[in-house]
Amino acid sequence: MNLLPELLMLRFTTAGESHGPALVTILEGLPAGVPLLAEHIDTQLARRQQGYGRGRRMQIETDRAEILSGVRAGESLGGPISLLIRNRDWQNWTEIMDPAPRESDADGPRKRTVTRVRPGHADLVGVLKYDRTDARDILERASARETTARVAAGAVCRQFLETLGVRIGSHVAELGGIVAQRPAEWPDDLNAVADASAVRMLDAEAEQAVIAHIDTIKRAGNTLGGICEVVVTGLPLGLGSHVSWDRKLDGRLGQAMLSIQAVKGVEIGLGFEASRRTGAEVHDEVLPAPGRTRAGHVARPTNRAGGLEGGITTGEPLVIRVAMKPIATLMRPLATVDVATGAVASAAAERSDVTAVPAMGVIAEAMAAFVLAQAMLEKFGGDSLTEVERNLAGYLAHLDARVARREAVTEE
Ligand code: EPS
């Protein structure tokens, strides 16, 4: 097997359990010279902790990243960047999560074992597949707490993308079936506006309705899902490729989004709606627009494609919609089977959130940042940020030169 292409790619992995000592991220393949401070990461971690409908756990945690390697004097060094985020709740779980075996069986089973598996969570399938007796062995890793480590990796990628003129934002488009009206004009700084809302919506009326709905659903011991929209601006035309299935950028973004805990659907641009319209009502007409270098010197009056054609960025804003199912831990639990006895039971009801849709938007931004940083490095890669900037500038100059050449021929 040829490992070289994979080794040259930007990649990251996370480790850690929800109530273990800490979460860890290792991001490898970022060039040297990317400006990076711990506060860049902490800002994103704090955004992920916001949102009406979160449970008490978020009051315990104040996520902060400790940079363990790969950064010196505020800049990346080109080596693996490792980040540590401590779980403050760990101190309440040291015995339950202790990696060492219990000294004697006389101490009885560990506390907080879960055998009444929750429908919709990884509990049942995980216990059977990994041959465990306690679903805690599964749920600690399946927990969306892991997304903290993803957001940390994404924050580093975001720093890299920002130096190249790319901005990523998101907002909640729908929560618990309540749809937010789209603003007539997108705010210049999408996140500044979305983050000011308790549910990250751009529609104050819908926000109030959602908050009331969350309160009602919480009283009923139930949970809610919803849809977030990620918007990325400043991408140059030409990221991703049409030539092979695994290089198409829409496919890669889809995989990244569907890997987020509780995410069940992804749409790009019009998404499913495109299938209900005629071609003339779907495809974006192309007009000449000299000077719009990153879009290949053309403009489109509409952006129904959501910034991707043929698996390649068009230079128009990338628009991804991500749908999350309601959280699987219900305070008024559904029926299940106790895997210890085989008997009918009510599912376990652990402390949890009513909804985490506002946080999911921040996580989707992080996953988009990773995939796009990877795509940028594939096209413009180098060992230093200077080299990447030079490669991008050379490509943009080439797009300009194509127009200049054409104009010269037309004038002759
Ligand atoms: C989660 C359950 C809750 C959430 C958690 C995800 O945690 P706990 O069981 O400790 O109350 O708060 O999310 C986070 C801790 C986080 O940082 O997002 C689950 O079961 O997925």
mmCIF file of N, CA and C in Angstrom, residues 91-145:
data_model
loop_
_atom_site.group_PDB
_atom_site.id
_atom_site.type_symbol
_atom_site.label_atom_id
_atom_site.label_comp_id
_atom_site.label_asym_id
_atom_site.label_seq_id
_atom_site.Cartn_x
_atom_site.Cartn_y
_atom_site.Cartn_z
ATOM 1 N N GLN A 91 -13.620 15.207 37.860
ATOM 2 C CA GLN A 91 -13.406 15.028 39.311
ATOM 3 C C GLN A 91 -14.595 14.358 39.994
ATOM 4 N N ASN A 92 -15.789 14.428 39.345
ATOM 5 C CA ASN A 92 -16.962 13.741 39.911
ATOM 6 C C ASN A 92 -17.069 12.297 39.420
ATOM 7 N N TRP A 93 -16.154 11.900 38.541
ATOM 8 C CA TRP A 93 -16.278 10.599 37.881
ATOM 9 C C TRP A 93 -15.005 9.756 38.017
ATOM 10 N N THR A 94 -14.068 10.161 38.856
ATOM 11 C CA THR A 94 -12.753 9.492 38.898
ATOM 12 C C THR A 94 -12.889 7.996 39.172
ATOM 13 N N GLU A 95 -13.768 7.645 40.085
ATOM 14 C CA GLU A 95 -13.914 6.228 40.418
ATOM 15 C C GLU A 95 -14.605 5.467 39.288
ATOM 16 N N ILE A 96 -15.660 6.091 38.762
ATOM 17 C CA ILE A 96 -16.445 5.430 37.707
ATOM 18 C C ILE A 96 -15.608 5.227 36.446
ATOM 19 N N MET A 97 -14.743 6.199 36.134
ATOM 20 C CA MET A 97 -13.968 6.165 34.888
ATOM 21 C C MET A 97 -12.536 5.670 35.084
ATOM 22 N N ASP A 98 -12.198 5.248 36.302
ATOM 23 C CA ASP A 98 -10.829 4.809 36.607
ATOM 24 C C ASP A 98 -10.344 3.738 35.610
ATOM 25 N N PRO A 99 -9.217 3.950 34.935
ATOM 26 C CA PRO A 99 -8.720 2.936 33.992
ATOM 27 C C PRO A 99 -8.271 1.643 34.691
ATOM 28 N N ALA A 100 -7.966 1.712 35.986
ATOM 29 C CA ALA A 100 -7.505 0.510 36.701
ATOM 30 C C ALA A 100 -8.700 -0.346 37.108
ATOM 31 N N PRO A 101 -8.502 -1.704 37.162
ATOM 32 C CA PRO A 101 -9.612 -2.553 37.617
ATOM 33 C C PRO A 101 -9.879 -2.320 39.101
ATOM 34 N N ARG A 102 -11.053 -2.709 39.553
ATOM 35 C CA ARG A 102 -11.365 -2.566 40.980
ATOM 36 C C ARG A 102 -10.530 -3.575 41.762
ATOM 37 N N GLU A 103 -10.172 -3.201 42.970
ATOM 38 C CA GLU A 103 -9.273 -4.085 43.736
ATOM 39 C C GLU A 103 -9.948 -5.392 44.113
ATOM 40 N N SER A 104 -11.243 -5.306 44.412
ATOM 41 C CA SER A 104 -11.915 -6.548 44.795
ATOM 42 C C SER A 104 -13.360 -6.533 44.327
ATOM 43 N N ASP A 105 -13.855 -7.710 43.974
ATOM 44 C CA ASP A 105 -15.245 -7.817 43.523
ATOM 45 C C ASP A 105 -16.206 -7.473 44.643
ATOM 46 N N ALA A 106 -15.700 -7.550 45.885
ATOM 47 C CA ALA A 106 -16.546 -7.241 47.044
ATOM 48 C C ALA A 106 -17.028 -5.788 47.011
ATOM 49 N N ASP A 107 -16.301 -4.946 46.261
ATOM 50 C CA ASP A 107 -16.720 -3.541 46.141
ATOM 51 C C ASP A 107 -18.009 -3.415 45.316
ATOM 52 N N GLY A 108 -18.410 -4.533 44.697
ATOM 53 C CA GLY A 108 -19.627 -4.493 43.882
ATOM 54 C C GLY A 108 -19.338 -3.885 42.522
ATOM 55 N N PRO A 109 -20.369 -3.831 41.661
ATOM 56 C CA PRO A 109 -20.146 -3.274 40.325
ATOM 57 C C PRO A 109 -19.856 -1.765 40.400
ATOM 58 N N ARG A 110 -19.282 -1.232 39.360
ATOM 59 C CA ARG A 110 -19.050 0.219 39.331
ATOM 60 C C ARG A 110 -20.374 0.951 39.325
ATOM 61 N N LYS A 111 -20.367 2.139 39.863
ATOM 62 C CA LYS A 111 -21.592 2.951 39.856
ATOM 63 C C LYS A 111 -21.882 3.420 38.434
ATOM 64 N N ARG A 112 -23.109 3.830 38.211
ATOM 65 C CA ARG A 112 -23.545 4.444 36.967
ATOM 66 C C ARG A 112 -23.381 3.527 35.749
ATOM 67 N N THR A 113 -23.564 2.231 35.957
ATOM 68 C CA THR A 113 -23.563 1.352 34.785
ATOM 69 C C THR A 113 -24.876 1.581 34.030
ATOM 70 N N VAL A 114 -24.842 1.378 32.726
ATOM 71 C CA VAL A 114 -26.037 1.571 31.897
ATOM 72 C C VAL A 114 -26.316 0.268 31.163
ATOM 73 N N THR A 115 -27.451 -0.334 31.467
ATOM 74 C CA THR A 115 -27.834 -1.559 30.742
ATOM 75 C C THR A 115 -29.196 -1.387 30.061
ATOM 76 N N ARG A 116 -29.943 -0.370 30.491
ATOM 77 C CA ARG A 116 -31.239 -0.086 29.845
ATOM 78 C C ARG A 116 -30.954 0.840 28.668
ATOM 79 N N VAL A 117 -30.546 0.226 27.555
ATOM 80 C CA VAL A 117 -29.979 0.947 26.412
ATOM 81 C C VAL A 117 -30.984 1.931 25.810
ATOM 82 N N ARG A 118 -30.496 3.128 25.455
ATOM 83 C CA ARG A 118 -31.389 4.178 24.942
ATOM 84 C C ARG A 118 -31.609 4.029 23.447
ATOM 85 N N PRO A 119 -32.878 3.902 22.999
ATOM 86 C CA PRO A 119 -33.150 3.868 21.556
ATOM 87 C C PRO A 119 -32.593 5.141 20.906
ATOM 88 N N GLY A 120 -31.885 4.976 19.801
ATOM 89 C CA GLY A 120 -31.355 6.134 19.074
ATOM 90 C C GLY A 120 -29.923 6.458 19.435
ATOM 91 N N HIS A 121 -29.440 5.964 20.580
ATOM 92 C CA HIS A 121 -28.042 6.179 20.972
ATOM 93 C C HIS A 121 -27.224 4.979 20.476
ATOM 94 N N ALA A 122 -25.910 5.034 20.655
ATOM 95 C CA ALA A 122 -25.064 3.917 20.199
ATOM 96 C C ALA A 122 -25.058 2.771 21.209
ATOM 97 N N ASP A 123 -25.780 2.935 22.343
ATOM 98 C CA ASP A 123 -25.707 1.986 23.461
ATOM 99 C C ASP A 123 -25.838 0.517 23.043
ATOM 100 N N LEU A 124 -26.970 0.190 22.398
ATOM 101 C CA LEU A 124 -27.276 -1.224 22.121
ATOM 102 C C LEU A 124 -26.318 -1.815 21.081
ATOM 103 N N VAL A 125 -26.212 -1.144 19.949
ATOM 104 C CA VAL A 125 -25.357 -1.684 18.880
ATOM 105 C C VAL A 125 -23.903 -1.741 19.343
ATOM 106 N N GLY A 126 -23.496 -0.752 20.127
ATOM 107 C CA GLY A 126 -22.116 -0.710 20.613
ATOM 108 C C GLY A 126 -21.817 -1.828 21.592
ATOM 109 N N VAL A 127 -22.735 -2.058 22.529
ATOM 110 C CA VAL A 127 -22.553 -3.108 23.539
ATOM 111 C C VAL A 127 -22.429 -4.483 22.879
ATOM 112 N N LEU A 128 -23.283 -4.737 21.874
ATOM 113 C CA LEU A 128 -23.251 -6.042 21.207
ATOM 114 C C LEU A 128 -22.020 -6.169 20.312
ATOM 115 N N LYS A 129 -21.733 -5.118 19.557
ATOM 116 C CA LYS A 129 -20.600 -5.184 18.617
ATOM 117 C C LYS A 129 -19.271 -5.290 19.360
ATOM 118 N N TYR A 130 -19.112 -4.518 20.451
ATOM 119 C CA TYR A 130 -17.832 -4.506 21.174
ATOM 120 C C TYR A 130 -17.803 -5.493 22.349
ATOM 121 N N ASP A 131 -18.877 -6.264 22.495
ATOM 122 C CA ASP A 131 -18.961 -7.297 23.526
ATOM 123 C C ASP A 131 -18.704 -6.739 24.926
ATOM 124 N N ARG A 132 -19.466 -5.704 25.289
ATOM 125 C CA ARG A 132 -19.375 -5.098 26.622
ATOM 126 C C ARG A 132 -20.645 -5.427 27.404
ATOM 127 N N THR A 133 -20.588 -5.339 28.734
ATOM 128 C CA THR A 133 -21.796 -5.541 29.530
ATOM 129 C C THR A 133 -22.391 -4.204 29.953
ATOM 130 N N ASP A 134 -21.556 -3.179 30.029
ATOM 131 C CA ASP A 134 -21.990 -1.856 30.498
ATOM 132 C C ASP A 134 -21.960 -0.879 29.317
ATOM 133 N N ALA A 135 -23.123 -0.320 28.971
ATOM 134 C CA ALA A 135 -23.176 0.603 27.825
ATOM 135 C C ALA A 135 -22.372 1.882 28.078
ATOM 136 N N ARG A 136 -21.955 2.123 29.319
ATOM 137 C CA ARG A 136 -21.080 3.278 29.569
ATOM 138 C C ARG A 136 -19.778 3.155 28.768
ATOM 139 N N ASP A 137 -19.342 1.906 28.548
ATOM 140 C CA ASP A 137 -18.129 1.680 27.746
ATOM 141 C C ASP A 137 -18.308 2.218 26.327
ATOM 142 N N ILE A 138 -19.530 2.331 25.882
ATOM 143 C CA ILE A 138 -19.836 2.824 24.536
ATOM 144 C C ILE A 138 -20.188 4.304 24.571
ATOM 145 N N LEU A 139 -21.093 4.668 25.466
ATOM 146 C CA LEU A 139 -21.661 6.019 25.410
ATOM 147 C C LEU A 139 -20.650 7.096 25.766
ATOM 148 N N GLU A 140 -19.637 6.737 26.530
ATOM 149 C CA GLU A 140 -18.632 7.741 26.892
ATOM 150 C C GLU A 140 -17.890 8.261 25.663
ATOM 151 N N ARG A 141 -17.750 7.420 24.668
ATOM 152 C CA ARG A 141 -17.056 7.821 23.444
ATOM 153 C C ARG A 141 -18.044 8.299 22.379
ATOM 154 N N ALA A 142 -19.246 7.724 22.393
ATOM 155 C CA ALA A 142 -20.258 8.133 21.406
ATOM 156 C C ALA A 142 -20.800 9.528 21.722
ATOM 157 N N SER A 143 -20.645 9.959 22.966
ATOM 158 C CA SER A 143 -21.175 11.253 23.416
ATOM 159 C C SER A 143 -20.705 12.410 22.548
ATOM 160 N N ALA A 144 -21.580 13.394 22.407
ATOM 161 C CA ALA A 144 -21.223 14.583 21.622
ATOM 162 C C ALA A 144 -20.215 15.474 22.345
ATOM 163 N N ARG A 145 -19.805 15.088 23.540
ATOM 164 C CA ARG A 145 -18.707 15.796 24.197
ATOM 165 C C ARG A 145 -17.461 15.785 23.297
#
